[in-house]
Short mmCIF file of C-alpha atoms (C1' of nucleotides) in Angstrom, two decimals:
data_model
loop_
_atom_site.label_atom_id
_atom_site.label_comp_id
_atom_site.label_asym_id
_atom_site.label_seq_id
_atom_site.Cartn_x
_atom_site.Cartn_y
_atom_site.Cartn_z
CA MET A 1 -3.10 -2.82 -36.78
CA TYR A 2 -1.95 0.73 -36.14
CA SER A 3 -3.85 2.56 -33.52
CA TYR A 4 -4.36 5.93 -35.03
CA ARG A 5 -6.99 4.62 -37.35
CA TYR A 6 -9.21 4.32 -34.28
CA PRO A 7 -10.74 7.11 -32.24
CA HIS A 8 -8.71 8.17 -29.22
CA PRO A 9 -10.19 9.11 -25.90
CA ALA A 10 -9.36 12.28 -24.14
CA VAL A 11 -7.02 12.11 -21.19
CA SER A 12 -7.16 14.37 -18.27
CA THR A 13 -5.72 14.67 -14.79
CA ASP A 14 -7.51 15.49 -11.58
CA ILE A 15 -5.79 16.51 -8.42
CA VAL A 16 -6.93 15.95 -4.86
CA ILE A 17 -5.34 18.49 -2.62
CA PHE A 18 -5.72 17.79 1.04
CA THR A 19 -5.04 20.16 3.92
CA ILE A 20 -5.86 20.32 7.56
CA LEU A 21 -7.84 23.35 8.58
CA ASP A 22 -9.97 23.95 11.71
CA ASP A 23 -9.05 20.52 12.94
CA ARG A 24 -10.65 18.91 9.85
CA LEU A 25 -9.32 17.16 6.83
CA GLN A 26 -10.27 19.38 3.88
CA VAL A 27 -10.04 19.13 0.13
CA LEU A 28 -9.61 21.91 -2.36
CA LEU A 29 -12.45 22.19 -4.94
CA ILE A 30 -13.04 24.70 -7.77
CA ARG A 31 -16.46 25.85 -8.93
CA ARG A 32 -16.77 25.09 -12.57
CA ALA A 33 -17.25 28.06 -14.82
CA ALA A 34 -18.16 26.13 -17.97
CA ALA A 35 -20.39 23.31 -19.01
CA PRO A 36 -20.78 20.45 -18.25
CA PHE A 37 -21.59 20.63 -14.58
CA ARG A 38 -21.32 24.42 -14.76
CA GLY A 39 -21.47 25.90 -11.25
CA ALA A 40 -20.77 22.56 -9.65
CA TRP A 41 -17.74 21.88 -7.43
CA ALA A 42 -14.97 19.86 -8.98
CA LEU A 43 -11.40 18.86 -8.50
CA PRO A 44 -8.72 20.95 -10.17
CA GLY A 45 -7.43 19.33 -13.29
CA GLY A 46 -7.77 19.33 -17.02
CA PHE A 47 -6.73 17.82 -20.24
CA VAL A 48 -3.20 16.59 -20.85
CA GLU A 49 -1.37 18.13 -23.72
CA ILE A 50 -0.15 15.81 -26.41
CA ASP A 51 3.57 16.11 -25.58
CA GLU A 52 3.26 16.67 -21.92
CA ASP A 53 4.05 14.20 -19.13
CA LEU A 54 1.02 13.29 -16.98
CA GLU A 55 2.39 14.63 -13.74
CA ALA A 56 3.61 17.82 -15.46
CA GLY A 57 0.06 18.31 -16.84
CA ALA A 58 -1.34 17.85 -13.37
CA LEU A 59 1.03 20.40 -11.94
CA ARG A 60 0.28 22.89 -14.75
CA GLU A 61 -3.46 22.63 -14.26
CA LEU A 62 -3.14 22.93 -10.58
CA GLU A 63 -1.11 26.12 -10.86
CA GLU A 64 -3.37 27.62 -13.49
CA GLU A 65 -6.46 26.97 -11.47
CA THR A 66 -5.31 27.48 -7.93
CA GLY A 67 -1.92 29.10 -7.96
CA ILE A 68 -0.44 26.23 -5.98
CA ARG A 69 3.01 25.20 -7.14
CA ASP A 70 6.13 23.33 -6.13
CA ILE A 71 4.39 20.49 -4.44
CA TYR A 72 4.90 16.73 -4.59
CA LEU A 73 2.17 14.82 -6.38
CA GLU A 74 1.56 11.12 -6.09
CA GLN A 75 -0.36 9.13 -8.66
CA LEU A 76 -3.58 7.79 -7.15
CA TYR A 77 -5.57 5.75 -9.71
CA THR A 78 -6.86 6.03 -13.25
CA PHE A 79 -10.53 6.28 -13.75
CA GLY A 80 -11.80 5.41 -17.22
CA GLN A 81 -15.38 4.25 -17.06
CA PRO A 82 -17.16 5.10 -20.27
CA GLY A 83 -19.76 7.81 -19.63
CA ARG A 84 -18.06 9.47 -16.72
CA ASP A 85 -17.89 12.61 -18.78
CA PRO A 86 -20.98 13.48 -20.83
CA ARG A 87 -19.02 15.22 -23.63
CA GLU A 88 -16.87 12.37 -24.80
CA ARG A 89 -14.80 9.56 -23.53
CA VAL A 90 -12.47 10.95 -20.91
CA ILE A 91 -9.94 8.81 -19.04
CA THR A 92 -8.54 10.71 -16.03
CA VAL A 93 -5.41 10.01 -14.20
CA ALA A 94 -5.91 11.15 -10.63
CA TYR A 95 -3.11 12.52 -8.37
CA TYR A 96 -3.13 13.62 -4.80
CA ALA A 97 -1.02 15.82 -2.65
CA LEU A 98 -0.94 17.23 0.89
CA VAL A 99 -0.27 20.88 1.67
CA PRO A 100 0.52 22.56 5.01
CA PHE A 101 -2.24 24.48 6.61
CA GLY A 102 -1.56 28.13 7.31
CA GLN A 103 -0.34 28.86 3.70
CA LEU A 104 -3.79 29.47 2.33
CA GLY A 105 -3.45 33.14 1.46
CA GLU A 106 -2.07 32.14 -1.91
CA ILE A 107 -5.02 30.23 -3.28
CA LYS A 108 -6.56 32.05 -6.16
CA ALA A 109 -9.47 31.60 -8.44
CA ALA A 110 -8.00 31.43 -11.83
CA SER A 111 -8.85 31.36 -15.55
CA ASP A 112 -11.43 28.67 -16.00
CA ALA A 113 -12.48 28.35 -12.36
CA ALA A 114 -15.06 30.67 -10.94
CA ALA A 115 -13.97 30.10 -7.35
CA THR A 116 -11.80 27.86 -5.22
CA ALA A 117 -12.58 26.73 -1.70
CA TRP A 118 -11.59 24.23 0.93
CA HIS A 119 -14.29 21.74 1.84
CA PRO A 120 -14.22 19.45 4.86
CA LEU A 121 -14.34 15.87 3.76
CA ALA A 122 -17.12 15.18 6.16
CA ARG A 123 -19.39 17.72 4.45
CA LEU A 124 -18.64 17.58 0.74
CA PRO A 125 -20.99 19.19 -1.70
CA LYS A 126 -22.29 17.40 -4.69
CA THR A 127 -19.38 17.20 -7.10
CA ALA A 128 -19.07 17.12 -10.87
CA PHE A 129 -18.38 13.90 -12.72
CA ASP A 130 -17.23 11.04 -10.46
CA HIS A 131 -15.06 13.36 -8.38
CA ASP A 132 -16.64 12.22 -5.13
CA ARG A 133 -15.42 8.74 -5.85
CA ILE A 134 -11.95 10.00 -6.62
CA ILE A 135 -11.84 11.91 -3.36
CA GLU A 136 -12.95 8.90 -1.43
CA THR A 137 -10.26 6.79 -3.05
CA ALA A 138 -7.64 9.39 -2.15
CA ARG A 139 -8.80 9.56 1.46
CA ARG A 140 -8.55 5.82 1.84
CA ARG A 141 -4.99 5.93 0.39
CA LEU A 142 -4.10 8.70 2.79
CA VAL A 143 -5.31 6.78 5.82
CA ALA A 144 -3.56 3.61 4.67
CA LYS A 145 -0.23 5.35 4.26
CA LEU A 146 -0.45 7.19 7.49
CA ASP A 147 1.20 4.70 9.72
CA TYR A 148 3.87 3.23 7.51
CA SER A 149 5.16 6.37 5.94
CA THR A 150 6.11 9.91 6.77
CA ILE A 151 3.20 11.24 4.74
CA ALA A 152 1.78 13.20 7.65
CA LEU A 153 4.74 15.48 7.60
CA GLN A 154 3.58 16.97 4.36
CA PHE A 155 0.73 18.63 6.19
CA LEU A 156 3.17 20.58 8.26
CA PRO A 157 5.58 23.47 7.64
CA ARG A 158 9.31 22.73 7.71
CA ARG A 159 9.53 23.13 11.41
CA PHE A 160 6.78 21.75 13.65
CA SER A 161 6.05 20.58 17.17
CA LEU A 162 5.20 17.02 18.17
CA GLY A 163 1.81 18.22 19.30
CA GLU A 164 1.05 19.43 15.79
CA LEU A 165 2.15 16.18 14.22
CA GLN A 166 -0.01 14.23 16.68
CA GLN A 167 -2.94 16.44 15.83
CA VAL A 168 -2.47 15.70 12.11
CA HIS A 169 -2.61 11.93 12.82
CA GLU A 170 -5.73 12.39 15.03
CA VAL A 171 -7.57 14.45 12.48
CA ILE A 172 -6.88 12.04 9.67
CA THR A 173 -7.83 8.91 11.56
CA GLY A 174 -10.49 10.47 13.74
CA GLU A 175 -9.00 8.56 16.74
CA PRO A 176 -7.35 10.21 19.72
CA LEU A 177 -3.78 9.12 20.44
CA ASP A 178 -1.87 8.80 23.72
CA LYS A 179 0.73 11.57 23.84
CA ARG A 180 3.54 9.57 25.48
CA ASN A 181 3.14 6.55 23.23
CA PHE A 182 2.97 8.79 20.15
CA ARG A 183 6.20 10.64 21.05
CA LYS A 184 8.03 7.49 21.91
CA ARG A 185 7.05 5.86 18.63
CA ILE A 186 7.75 8.86 16.38
CA LEU A 187 11.06 9.78 17.98
CA GLY A 188 12.16 6.16 18.12
CA ALA A 189 11.55 5.79 14.39
CA GLY A 190 14.40 8.27 13.93
CA PHE A 191 13.25 10.36 11.04
CA LEU A 192 12.74 13.47 13.05
CA VAL A 193 15.54 15.88 14.06
CA ASP A 194 15.39 18.30 16.94
CA THR A 195 16.10 21.77 15.50
CA GLY A 196 17.05 23.14 18.90
CA LYS A 197 14.50 25.91 18.41
CA VAL A 198 11.25 26.37 20.24
CA ARG A 199 8.02 28.10 19.51
CA ARG A 200 6.84 30.38 22.25
CA GLY A 201 4.13 32.86 22.71
CA ASN A 202 1.13 30.52 23.05
CA ARG A 203 0.41 31.30 26.67
CA CYS A 204 1.79 27.94 27.55
CA ARG A 205 5.07 26.09 27.79
CA PRO A 206 7.21 26.50 24.66
CA ALA A 207 7.30 23.50 22.23
CA ARG A 208 10.48 22.09 20.78
CA LEU A 209 10.44 22.23 16.99
CA TYR A 210 11.49 19.33 14.84
CA ARG A 211 12.08 18.75 11.21
CA ALA A 212 12.25 15.75 8.84
CA ARG A 213 15.67 14.15 8.68
CA SER A 214 15.87 14.40 4.88
CA PRO A 215 13.81 17.48 4.03
CA GLY A 216 11.70 17.06 0.93
CA LYS A 217 12.26 13.35 0.73
CA LEU A 218 9.62 10.72 1.33
CA SER A 219 11.36 8.32 3.53
CA TYR A 220 9.68 5.29 4.88
CA LEU A 221 9.69 3.87 8.32
CA ARG A 222 11.05 0.41 8.12
CA MET B 1 -12.64 25.26 -24.10
CA TYR B 2 -13.84 21.92 -25.30
CA SER B 3 -11.26 19.28 -25.41
CA TYR B 4 -11.85 17.67 -28.77
CA ARG B 5 -10.26 20.51 -30.57
CA TYR B 6 -6.99 19.19 -29.30
CA PRO B 7 -5.20 16.06 -30.34
CA HIS B 8 -5.83 13.06 -28.11
CA PRO B 9 -3.31 10.53 -27.02
CA ALA B 10 -3.82 6.82 -27.61
CA VAL B 11 -4.67 4.83 -24.52
CA SER B 12 -3.59 1.19 -24.08
CA THR B 13 -3.53 -1.35 -21.31
CA ASP B 14 -0.60 -3.67 -20.44
CA ILE B 15 -0.99 -6.68 -18.16
CA VAL B 16 1.67 -8.21 -16.01
CA ILE B 17 0.73 -11.84 -15.39
CA PHE B 18 2.69 -13.49 -12.71
CA THR B 19 2.99 -17.20 -11.90
CA ILE B 20 5.21 -19.44 -9.94
CA LEU B 21 6.91 -22.09 -12.02
CA ASP B 22 10.05 -24.14 -11.26
CA ASP B 23 10.28 -22.36 -7.90
CA ARG B 24 10.71 -19.05 -9.57
CA LEU B 25 8.48 -16.06 -10.05
CA GLN B 26 7.76 -15.73 -13.71
CA VAL B 27 5.94 -13.29 -15.97
CA LEU B 28 4.05 -14.00 -19.23
CA LEU B 29 5.49 -12.22 -22.26
CA ILE B 30 4.50 -12.29 -25.86
CA ARG B 31 6.82 -11.93 -28.83
CA ARG B 32 5.68 -9.03 -30.94
CA ALA B 33 4.59 -9.90 -34.48
CA ALA B 34 4.41 -6.27 -35.69
CA ALA B 35 6.48 -3.11 -35.61
CA PRO B 36 7.58 -1.30 -33.55
CA PHE B 37 9.82 -3.65 -31.57
CA ARG B 38 8.94 -6.48 -33.92
CA GLY B 39 10.32 -9.71 -32.53
CA ALA B 40 10.89 -8.29 -29.08
CA TRP B 41 9.26 -9.64 -25.94
CA ALA B 42 6.48 -7.46 -24.50
CA LEU B 43 3.61 -7.55 -22.08
CA PRO B 44 0.25 -8.60 -23.30
CA GLY B 45 -2.04 -5.59 -23.88
CA GLY B 46 -3.34 -3.25 -26.49
CA PHE B 47 -5.38 -0.24 -27.32
CA VAL B 48 -8.61 0.46 -25.47
CA GLU B 49 -11.68 0.77 -27.52
CA ILE B 50 -13.57 4.04 -27.38
CA ASP B 51 -16.48 2.75 -25.41
CA GLU B 52 -14.75 0.08 -23.43
CA ASP B 53 -13.93 0.14 -19.77
CA LEU B 54 -10.21 0.04 -19.06
CA GLU B 55 -10.27 -3.23 -17.13
CA ALA B 56 -12.54 -4.83 -19.76
CA GLY B 57 -10.06 -3.83 -22.47
CA ALA B 58 -7.26 -5.33 -20.55
CA LEU B 59 -9.19 -8.59 -20.10
CA ARG B 60 -10.13 -8.62 -23.80
CA GLU B 61 -6.53 -8.17 -24.86
CA LEU B 62 -5.34 -10.73 -22.45
CA GLU B 63 -7.73 -13.37 -23.77
CA GLU B 64 -7.04 -12.49 -27.42
CA GLU B 65 -3.29 -12.78 -26.90
CA THR B 66 -2.93 -15.54 -24.42
CA GLY B 67 -6.29 -17.30 -24.05
CA ILE B 68 -6.30 -16.51 -20.32
CA ARG B 69 -9.71 -15.46 -19.04
CA ASP B 70 -11.74 -15.17 -15.86
CA ILE B 71 -9.02 -13.74 -13.68
CA TYR B 72 -8.97 -10.86 -11.30
CA LEU B 73 -6.91 -7.85 -12.48
CA GLU B 74 -5.72 -5.09 -10.20
CA GLN B 75 -4.75 -1.73 -11.59
CA LEU B 76 -1.04 -1.04 -11.03
CA TYR B 77 -0.05 2.36 -12.37
CA THR B 78 -0.46 4.58 -15.43
CA PHE B 79 2.64 5.21 -17.50
CA GLY B 80 2.36 8.21 -19.79
CA GLN B 81 5.84 9.62 -20.47
CA PRO B 82 5.92 11.15 -23.94
CA GLY B 83 8.10 9.17 -26.25
CA ARG B 84 7.55 5.79 -24.57
CA ASP B 85 6.03 4.62 -27.88
CA PRO B 86 7.78 5.67 -31.08
CA ARG B 87 4.57 5.73 -33.13
CA GLU B 88 2.58 8.35 -31.30
CA ARG B 89 1.76 9.40 -27.80
CA VAL B 90 0.50 6.32 -25.95
CA ILE B 91 -0.60 6.44 -22.32
CA THR B 92 -0.85 2.89 -20.87
CA VAL B 93 -2.78 1.84 -17.86
CA ALA B 94 -0.95 -1.17 -16.43
CA TYR B 95 -2.74 -4.04 -14.59
CA TYR B 96 -1.36 -7.08 -12.91
CA ALA B 97 -2.66 -10.47 -11.95
CA LEU B 98 -1.53 -13.71 -10.38
CA VAL B 99 -2.44 -17.10 -11.83
CA PRO B 100 -1.89 -20.54 -10.32
CA PHE B 101 0.91 -22.59 -11.61
CA GLY B 102 -0.01 -25.96 -13.10
CA GLN B 103 -2.62 -24.50 -15.38
CA LEU B 104 -0.35 -23.59 -18.16
CA GLY B 105 -1.52 -25.90 -20.88
CA GLU B 106 -4.03 -23.33 -21.94
CA ILE B 107 -1.67 -20.56 -22.90
CA LYS B 108 -1.84 -19.97 -26.60
CA ALA B 109 -0.09 -17.73 -29.03
CA ALA B 110 -2.91 -15.73 -30.61
CA SER B 111 -3.71 -13.27 -33.35
CA ASP B 112 -1.12 -10.53 -33.12
CA ALA B 113 1.38 -12.40 -30.93
CA ALA B 114 3.91 -14.65 -32.54
CA ALA B 115 4.58 -16.55 -29.33
CA THR B 116 3.91 -16.52 -25.61
CA ALA B 117 6.25 -17.69 -22.95
CA TRP B 118 6.89 -17.49 -19.22
CA HIS B 119 10.09 -15.71 -18.24
CA PRO B 120 11.70 -15.83 -14.82
CA LEU B 121 11.89 -12.33 -13.31
CA ALA B 122 15.53 -12.95 -12.54
CA ARG B 123 16.34 -13.41 -16.20
CA LEU B 124 14.15 -11.14 -18.23
CA PRO B 125 14.99 -10.58 -21.82
CA LYS B 126 15.16 -7.10 -23.29
CA THR B 127 11.57 -5.90 -23.53
CA ALA B 128 9.72 -3.60 -25.87
CA PHE B 129 8.83 -0.05 -24.81
CA ASP B 130 9.27 0.59 -21.06
CA HIS B 131 7.82 -2.85 -20.16
CA ASP B 132 10.80 -3.70 -18.02
CA ARG B 133 9.96 -0.77 -15.85
CA ILE B 134 6.25 -1.81 -15.66
CA ILE B 135 7.26 -5.30 -14.62
CA GLU B 136 9.51 -4.01 -11.90
CA THR B 137 6.77 -1.79 -10.59
CA ALA B 138 4.47 -4.79 -10.46
CA ARG B 139 7.02 -6.93 -8.69
CA ARG B 140 7.46 -4.32 -5.93
CA ARG B 141 3.72 -4.01 -5.50
CA LEU B 142 3.44 -7.81 -5.22
CA VAL B 143 6.17 -8.00 -2.54
CA ALA B 144 4.61 -5.09 -0.66
CA LYS B 145 1.20 -6.69 -0.53
CA LEU B 146 2.48 -10.11 0.43
CA ASP B 147 2.38 -9.77 4.11
CA TYR B 148 -0.68 -7.68 4.70
CA SER B 149 -3.01 -9.36 2.24
CA THR B 150 -4.04 -12.71 1.02
CA ILE B 151 -2.61 -12.04 -2.42
CA ALA B 152 -0.37 -15.13 -2.28
CA LEU B 153 -3.44 -17.34 -2.39
CA GLN B 154 -4.03 -16.27 -5.99
CA PHE B 155 -1.03 -18.28 -7.02
CA LEU B 156 -2.64 -21.46 -5.77
CA PRO B 157 -5.48 -23.64 -6.95
CA ARG B 158 -8.65 -23.63 -4.79
CA ARG B 159 -7.36 -26.31 -2.50
CA PHE B 160 -3.70 -26.19 -1.45
CA SER B 161 -1.41 -27.34 1.36
CA LEU B 162 0.40 -25.11 3.81
CA GLY B 163 3.69 -26.21 2.33
CA GLU B 164 2.66 -24.88 -1.05
CA LEU B 165 1.54 -21.60 0.43
CA GLN B 166 4.77 -21.29 2.31
CA GLN B 167 6.76 -21.96 -0.80
CA VAL B 168 4.91 -19.16 -2.59
CA HIS B 169 5.94 -16.73 0.04
CA GLU B 170 9.51 -17.93 -0.05
CA VAL B 171 9.77 -17.69 -3.87
CA ILE B 172 8.42 -14.14 -3.93
CA THR B 173 10.51 -12.74 -1.18
CA GLY B 174 13.56 -14.92 -1.78
CA GLU B 175 13.81 -15.50 1.96
CA PRO B 176 13.33 -18.86 3.74
CA LEU B 177 10.65 -19.08 6.35
CA ASP B 178 10.38 -21.11 9.50
CA LYS B 179 7.70 -23.73 9.02
CA ARG B 180 6.22 -23.66 12.47
CA ASN B 181 6.11 -19.86 12.69
CA PHE B 182 4.54 -19.58 9.24
CA ARG B 183 1.82 -22.07 10.01
CA LYS B 184 1.05 -20.51 13.36
CA ARG B 185 0.71 -17.04 11.83
CA ILE B 186 -1.30 -18.10 8.77
CA LEU B 187 -3.69 -20.30 10.69
CA GLY B 188 -3.95 -17.73 13.45
CA ALA B 189 -5.02 -15.04 10.96
CA GLY B 190 -8.15 -17.07 10.36
CA PHE B 191 -8.66 -16.74 6.61
CA LEU B 192 -7.88 -20.40 5.85
CA VAL B 193 -10.35 -23.23 6.26
CA ASP B 194 -9.38 -26.80 6.59
CA THR B 195 -11.25 -28.69 3.88
CA GLY B 196 -10.96 -32.02 5.61
CA LYS B 197 -9.34 -33.47 2.48
CA VAL B 198 -5.78 -34.53 2.06
CA ARG B 199 -3.47 -34.84 -0.90
CA ARG B 200 -1.63 -38.16 -1.01
CA GLY B 201 0.62 -39.90 -3.43
CA ASN B 202 3.76 -37.82 -3.08
CA ARG B 203 5.86 -40.53 -1.49
CA CYS B 204 5.48 -38.79 1.81
CA ARG B 205 3.01 -38.03 4.52
CA PRO B 206 -0.33 -36.70 3.06
CA ALA B 207 -0.82 -32.98 3.33
CA ARG B 208 -4.04 -31.36 4.69
CA LEU B 209 -5.72 -29.17 2.13
CA TYR B 210 -6.98 -25.73 2.91
CA ARG B 211 -9.05 -23.15 1.08
CA ALA B 212 -9.59 -19.40 1.38
CA ARG B 213 -12.41 -18.59 3.83
CA SER B 214 -14.23 -16.48 1.26
CA PRO B 215 -13.29 -17.96 -2.09
CA GLY B 216 -12.61 -15.47 -4.82
CA LYS B 217 -12.59 -12.54 -2.40
CA LEU B 218 -9.59 -10.53 -1.53
CA SER B 219 -9.81 -10.23 2.27
CA TYR B 220 -7.22 -8.46 4.26
CA LEU B 221 -5.54 -9.49 7.38
CA ARG B 222 -6.24 -6.93 9.96
"C1'" DC C 1 -2.01 32.59 40.17
"C1'" DC C 2 -4.31 30.32 36.63
"C1'" DA C 3 -5.20 28.33 32.14
"C1'" DA C 4 -3.04 25.82 28.55
"C1'" DA C 5 -0.14 22.86 26.16
"C1'" DA C 6 4.63 20.52 26.78
"C1'" DG C 7 7.06 17.06 28.50
"C1'" DT C 8 8.26 12.63 30.82
"C1'" DG C 9 8.49 6.26 32.60
"C1'" DT C 10 6.81 2.06 33.92
"C1'" DT C 11 4.07 -1.98 33.68
"C1'" DC C 12 1.89 -5.57 31.17
"C1'" DA C 13 0.10 -8.38 27.49
"C1'" DC C 14 0.83 -9.97 23.17
"C1'" DC C 15 3.31 -11.27 19.16
"C1'" DG C 16 7.14 -12.49 16.22
"C1'" DT C 17 11.23 -15.37 16.38
"C1'" DA C 18 14.39 -18.97 17.34
"C1'" DC C 19 14.75 -23.66 17.53
"C1'" DA C 20 14.48 -29.90 16.80
"C1'" DC C 21 12.07 -33.89 16.50
"C1'" DC C 22 8.46 -37.46 15.21
"C1'" DC C 23 4.87 -38.91 11.52
"C1'" DA C 24 2.79 -40.98 7.47
"C1'" DT C 25 3.40 -42.42 3.10
"C1'" DG C 26 5.27 -44.43 -1.59
"C1'" DA C 27 8.95 -46.36 -3.69
"C1'" DT D 1 13.77 -49.38 5.11
"C1'" DC D 2 14.45 -45.07 3.64
"C1'" DA D 3 13.74 -40.80 1.56
"C1'" DT D 4 10.43 -37.08 1.49
"C1'" DG D 5 7.68 -33.51 2.91
"C1'" DG D 6 3.96 -33.04 6.88
"C1'" DG D 7 3.07 -31.86 11.29
"C1'" DT D 8 3.85 -30.10 16.19
"C1'" DG D 9 5.33 -26.62 21.25
"C1'" DT D 10 8.08 -23.72 24.11
"C1'" DA D 11 10.96 -20.04 25.74
"C1'" DC D 12 12.44 -15.35 25.13
"C1'" DG D 13 12.79 -10.59 23.82
"C1'" DG D 14 10.75 -6.71 21.81
"C1'" DT D 15 6.98 -3.80 20.81
"C1'" DG D 16 2.42 -1.53 21.30
"C1'" DA D 17 -0.96 -0.07 24.89
"C1'" DA D 18 -2.59 1.66 29.17
"C1'" DC D 19 -1.97 5.12 32.48
"C1'" DA D 20 -1.02 10.67 35.65
"C1'" DC D 21 1.65 14.07 37.03
"C1'" DT D 22 5.06 18.07 36.80
"C1'" DT D 23 6.91 21.97 33.89
"C1'" DT D 24 6.93 26.27 31.54
"C1'" DT D 25 4.98 30.05 29.81
"C1'" DG D 26 1.47 34.29 28.80
"C1'" DG D 27 -2.20 36.70 30.40
#
DNA sequence: CCAAAAGTGTTCACCGTACACCCATGA
DNA sequence: TCATGGGTGTACGGTGAACACTTTTGG
């Protein structure tokens, strides 16, 4: 009854990296340099090594293919339908993460990726494998977590204004929010701290800058 | 760059089956008939066949080992830490499901399971592998979904009384609920339909029986 | 001085919560 | 007749939603 008598599937990770750029929710794709789906856009990711933790494998592939490192991944879902990869049976464990806009200079096109680029979710190209389905699953998860978690903060740098945070919420949901209600709700929740600093120089009134109460931690609202 | 030059991990499924029995949340475990962890309690599950969908594999193993069939599984999480199985690298995709109490006569001990038994979550035995962690992850998911989904209905037969539904909620959360508020909230949500039938013979006033508005479907509250 | 984003309170409707008694039945 | 769960309404406080004007700066 031991398993290694039977053929094993390949196991890979795929990573959905979201950012907000030009007032749109965007996802990072790489152009595949090799078959199958050569030339098609695909999620960063790759095969897990035999003694490597799943999340570690995802982080490694992400850094190899995009240069992005030191971010917090959350497991999304595992896609294992036979036939989703034409080469062989591949089961992929999908992760997702959110990165701040304005730190895009670092994205590189690496080893086995011909190019990397941000794509607005509203206008995705045809993607390799079932990656469009993975992206849609990640989008739904993101929207669902938006109003019971502090997930939106991950789109912002360490210090940010309330206007920026509101804009993140508006871009993700597509719905405009009332400024006074938003501020009351967010500040009342108590997970933001006024840093005492302001941002000036925007040809308008300076904005107070806030930070998360426990930086780096994912704390929940209630 | 093709993957099959590299060793592949084994992929298995594990299934956390909850029920409510004796006013306690319980989980179905099998006693392992083979090494490793021979004689220890473990979740039903097993290796995925090379051309088999993940959920189909989970359903097959569940039926083989317990006789349970025709239930709705939901994917829980994928556990892949190296070393979690002493034989070789095994990545397991965990599923969970809820079955009605009072249908337990069918549970069998099958092929590679020496015995099957329900265990109250509050008093779990030592489990094989990392199955205690998988069970705890499933329990948290269940509690989290309780009040924004109709998941509790899955513990009940097609027709049920409001008292039974309230009891399900109380057992899962461990908190008592006010009867009038519970009924108001549940009936106001509009996913229950009065069947017109009653259940009598309990030495007390007969209870109206309800059913889900869309039987078999997982509809959400708001 | 003007454009642009920041900042600020009140009112109202609705919802969750607290709370106690009668009803229908089988034994 | 009595024990057992079934069934019902109201009052209150808190929370989310609607809504408009002043402030501060850079150009």
